[in-house]
XYZ file of N, CA and C in Angstrom:
258
model
N -2.281 5.817 -7.862
C -1.121 5.865 -8.714
C 0.080 5.129 -8.117
N 0.292 5.263 -6.884
C 1.433 4.619 -6.219
C 1.302 3.096 -6.166
N 0.087 2.608 -5.815
C -0.102 1.174 -5.691
C 0.173 0.406 -6.977
N -0.351 0.782 -8.081
C -0.078 0.075 -9.325
C 1.435 0.072 -9.632
N 2.114 1.165 -9.344
C 3.560 1.278 -9.631
C 4.296 0.268 -8.730
N 3.832 0.090 -7.446
C 4.531 -0.745 -6.542
C 4.335 -2.263 -7.081
N 3.198 -2.571 -7.641
C 3.004 -3.912 -8.146
C 3.829 -4.078 -9.423
N 4.047 -3.047 -10.216
C 4.910 -3.227 -11.371
C 6.346 -3.436 -10.958
N 6.865 -2.630 -10.015
C 8.155 -2.823 -9.563
C 8.341 -4.268 -9.020
N 7.419 -4.768 -8.256
C 7.527 -6.078 -7.760
C 7.551 -7.084 -8.908
N 6.836 -6.864 -9.972
C 6.862 -7.854 -11.062
C 8.254 -7.725 -11.770
N 8.903 -6.614 -11.849
C 10.185 -6.439 -12.463
C 11.172 -7.240 -11.540
N 11.152 -7.050 -10.298
C 12.033 -7.749 -9.331
C 11.935 -9.193 -9.460
N 10.731 -9.746 -9.486
C 10.481 -11.186 -9.562
C 10.394 -11.781 -11.035
N 10.712 -10.891 -12.025
C 10.784 -11.232 -13.380
C 9.465 -11.783 -13.903
N 8.472 -11.127 -13.481
C 7.051 -11.392 -13.953
C 6.599 -10.385 -14.990
N 5.493 -10.689 -15.636
C 5.016 -9.748 -16.691
C 4.240 -8.599 -15.995
N 4.150 -7.510 -16.769
C 3.417 -6.409 -16.305
C 1.899 -6.663 -16.230
N 1.422 -7.530 -17.144
C 0.019 -7.905 -17.180
C -0.317 -8.686 -15.894
N 0.547 -9.574 -15.500
C 0.288 -10.361 -14.264
C 0.380 -9.442 -13.064
N 1.194 -8.441 -13.111
C 1.228 -7.507 -11.953
C -0.018 -6.723 -11.850
N -0.556 -6.256 -12.946
C -1.904 -5.523 -12.922
C -3.015 -6.430 -12.588
N -2.995 -7.670 -13.020
C -3.998 -8.654 -12.590
C -3.973 -8.862 -11.114
N -2.739 -8.985 -10.523
C -2.625 -9.081 -9.137
C -3.150 -7.907 -8.352
N -2.844 -6.690 -8.929
C -3.288 -5.467 -8.267
C -4.891 -5.400 -8.213
N -5.453 -5.708 -9.386
C -6.927 -5.747 -9.510
C -7.552 -6.701 -8.604
N -6.885 -7.938 -8.492
C -7.435 -8.973 -7.615
C -7.395 -8.504 -6.192
N -6.176 -7.880 -5.767
C -6.053 -7.441 -4.396
C -7.034 -6.327 -4.079
N -7.331 -5.448 -5.046
C -8.377 -4.387 -4.787
C -9.723 -5.019 -4.647
N -10.096 -5.983 -5.491
C -11.432 -6.555 -5.373
C -11.532 -7.556 -4.288
N -10.604 -8.372 -4.150
C -10.779 -9.499 -3.197
C -10.274 -9.186 -1.775
N -9.156 -8.458 -1.734
C -8.614 -8.208 -0.370
C -8.999 -6.797 0.187
N -9.648 -5.981 -0.585
C -10.075 -4.649 -0.112
C -8.886 -3.693 0.077
N -8.001 -3.815 -0.892
C -6.746 -2.978 -0.787
C -6.979 -1.497 -0.779
N -7.811 -1.003 -1.650
C -8.112 0.455 -1.689
C -8.846 0.957 -0.470
N -9.740 0.224 0.000
C -10.413 0.586 1.222
C -9.468 0.728 2.408
N -8.509 -0.194 2.498
C -7.567 -0.128 3.556
C -6.568 0.985 3.337
N -6.263 1.256 2.117
C -5.405 2.401 1.678
C -5.964 3.730 2.181
N -7.292 3.943 1.847
C -7.971 5.160 2.197
C -8.209 5.253 3.759
N -8.501 4.141 4.361
C -8.787 4.112 5.786
C -7.437 4.361 6.522
N -6.301 4.206 5.932
C -5.040 4.556 6.611
C -4.677 5.920 6.270
N -4.562 6.245 5.011
C -3.888 7.454 4.573
C -4.762 8.727 4.649
N -5.970 8.598 4.533
C -6.909 9.854 4.614
C -6.809 10.418 6.051
N -7.038 9.569 7.128
C -6.936 10.124 8.503
C -5.475 10.573 8.866
N -4.494 9.856 8.318
C -3.036 10.190 8.589
C -2.746 11.499 8.035
N -3.199 11.809 6.778
C -2.931 13.101 6.112
C -3.594 14.259 6.917
N -4.897 14.001 7.319
C -5.691 14.936 8.068
C -4.943 15.255 9.371
N -4.470 14.245 10.031
C -3.664 14.478 11.235
C -2.379 15.260 11.038
N -1.757 14.906 9.947
C -0.428 15.425 9.561
C -0.484 16.980 9.439
N -1.543 17.394 8.705
C -1.594 18.833 8.457
C -2.497 19.629 9.416
N -3.033 18.928 10.322
C -3.834 19.652 11.376
C -3.284 19.623 12.743
N -2.671 18.541 13.172
C -2.283 18.310 14.527
C -0.732 18.225 14.673
N -0.058 17.473 13.814
C 1.369 17.206 13.888
C 2.117 18.529 13.656
N 3.052 18.877 14.531
C 3.821 20.037 14.253
C 4.761 19.833 13.078
N 5.086 20.898 12.411
C 5.922 20.853 11.168
C 7.149 20.029 11.349
N 7.896 20.211 12.423
C 9.165 19.573 12.627
C 9.036 18.074 12.906
N 7.820 17.503 13.128
C 7.583 16.149 13.341
C 6.898 15.458 12.116
N 6.652 16.237 11.113
C 5.771 15.595 10.047
C 6.538 14.543 9.275
N 7.772 14.741 8.933
C 8.489 13.732 8.265
C 8.660 12.423 9.025
N 8.981 12.618 10.272
C 9.118 11.350 11.193
C 7.765 10.727 11.316
N 6.714 11.468 11.423
C 5.386 10.881 11.572
C 5.015 10.119 10.329
N 5.256 10.675 9.183
C 4.851 9.944 7.919
C 5.756 8.686 7.625
N 7.021 8.812 8.066
C 7.926 7.730 7.944
C 7.461 6.560 8.801
N 6.962 6.867 10.055
C 6.494 5.777 10.970
C 5.296 5.184 10.397
N 4.335 5.931 9.969
C 3.079 5.369 9.376
C 3.366 4.622 8.085
N 4.270 5.081 7.330
C 4.742 4.358 6.040
C 5.276 3.012 6.333
N 6.059 2.903 7.455
C 6.605 1.670 7.804
C 5.533 0.649 8.047
N 4.498 1.002 8.898
C 3.448 0.086 9.180
C 2.545 -0.135 7.980
N 2.333 0.872 7.085
C 1.584 0.647 5.901
C 2.293 -0.369 4.991
N 3.639 -0.321 4.911
C 4.299 -1.337 4.054
C 4.137 -2.719 4.614
N 4.100 -2.911 5.914
C 3.798 -4.183 6.525
C 2.417 -4.633 6.092
N 1.488 -3.789 6.174
C 0.142 -4.145 5.842
C -0.090 -4.463 4.299
N 0.614 -3.590 3.493
C 0.547 -3.830 2.057
C 1.286 -5.250 1.677
N 2.371 -5.538 2.339
C 3.019 -6.723 2.071
C 2.094 -7.952 2.522
N 1.463 -7.801 3.578
C 0.609 -8.973 4.064
C -0.585 -9.101 3.070
N -1.156 -8.023 2.613
C -2.275 -8.115 1.690
C -1.762 -8.806 0.410
N -0.659 -8.312 -0.121
C -0.110 -8.915 -1.387
C 0.211 -10.310 -1.218
N 0.870 -10.761 -0.053
C 1.156 -12.191 0.054
C -0.064 -13.018 0.287
N -1.045 -12.484 0.934
C -2.267 -13.247 1.040
C -2.916 -13.424 -0.267
N -2.919 -12.446 -1.149
C -3.446 -12.529 -2.377
C -2.727 -13.552 -3.307
N -1.428 -13.531 -3.202
C -0.629 -14.524 -3.978
C -0.903 -15.974 -3.547
N -1.108 -16.144 -2.243
C -1.421 -17.466 -1.723
C -2.736 -17.993 -2.195
N -3.746 -17.113 -2.248
C -5.066 -17.460 -2.823
C -4.948 -17.732 -4.388
N -4.185 -16.951 -5.037
C -4.095 -17.124 -6.542
C -3.336 -18.396 -6.870
N -2.383 -18.873 -5.969
C -1.669 -20.066 -6.343
C -2.470 -21.331 -6.038
N -3.491 -21.246 -5.225
C -4.297 -22.516 -4.940
C -5.073 -22.949 -6.172
């Protein structure tokens, strides 16, 4: 649910259509393995968050992981755009 919304927000910022945003999302899922990377990051992180990380560090932990996830998401999106523009 969050990933398609982020692609829609990006399309609004760059003044692109929602259809192109969803096509980019589908392309990144199929060609770049976006969902596999999403699950391989967030499933273990959430398991660690609620089993190992103390309550008072959870927000900081998720914020740090989110920072690196956004870097990964940005690189996947940019790589997909480069391939689509060729």
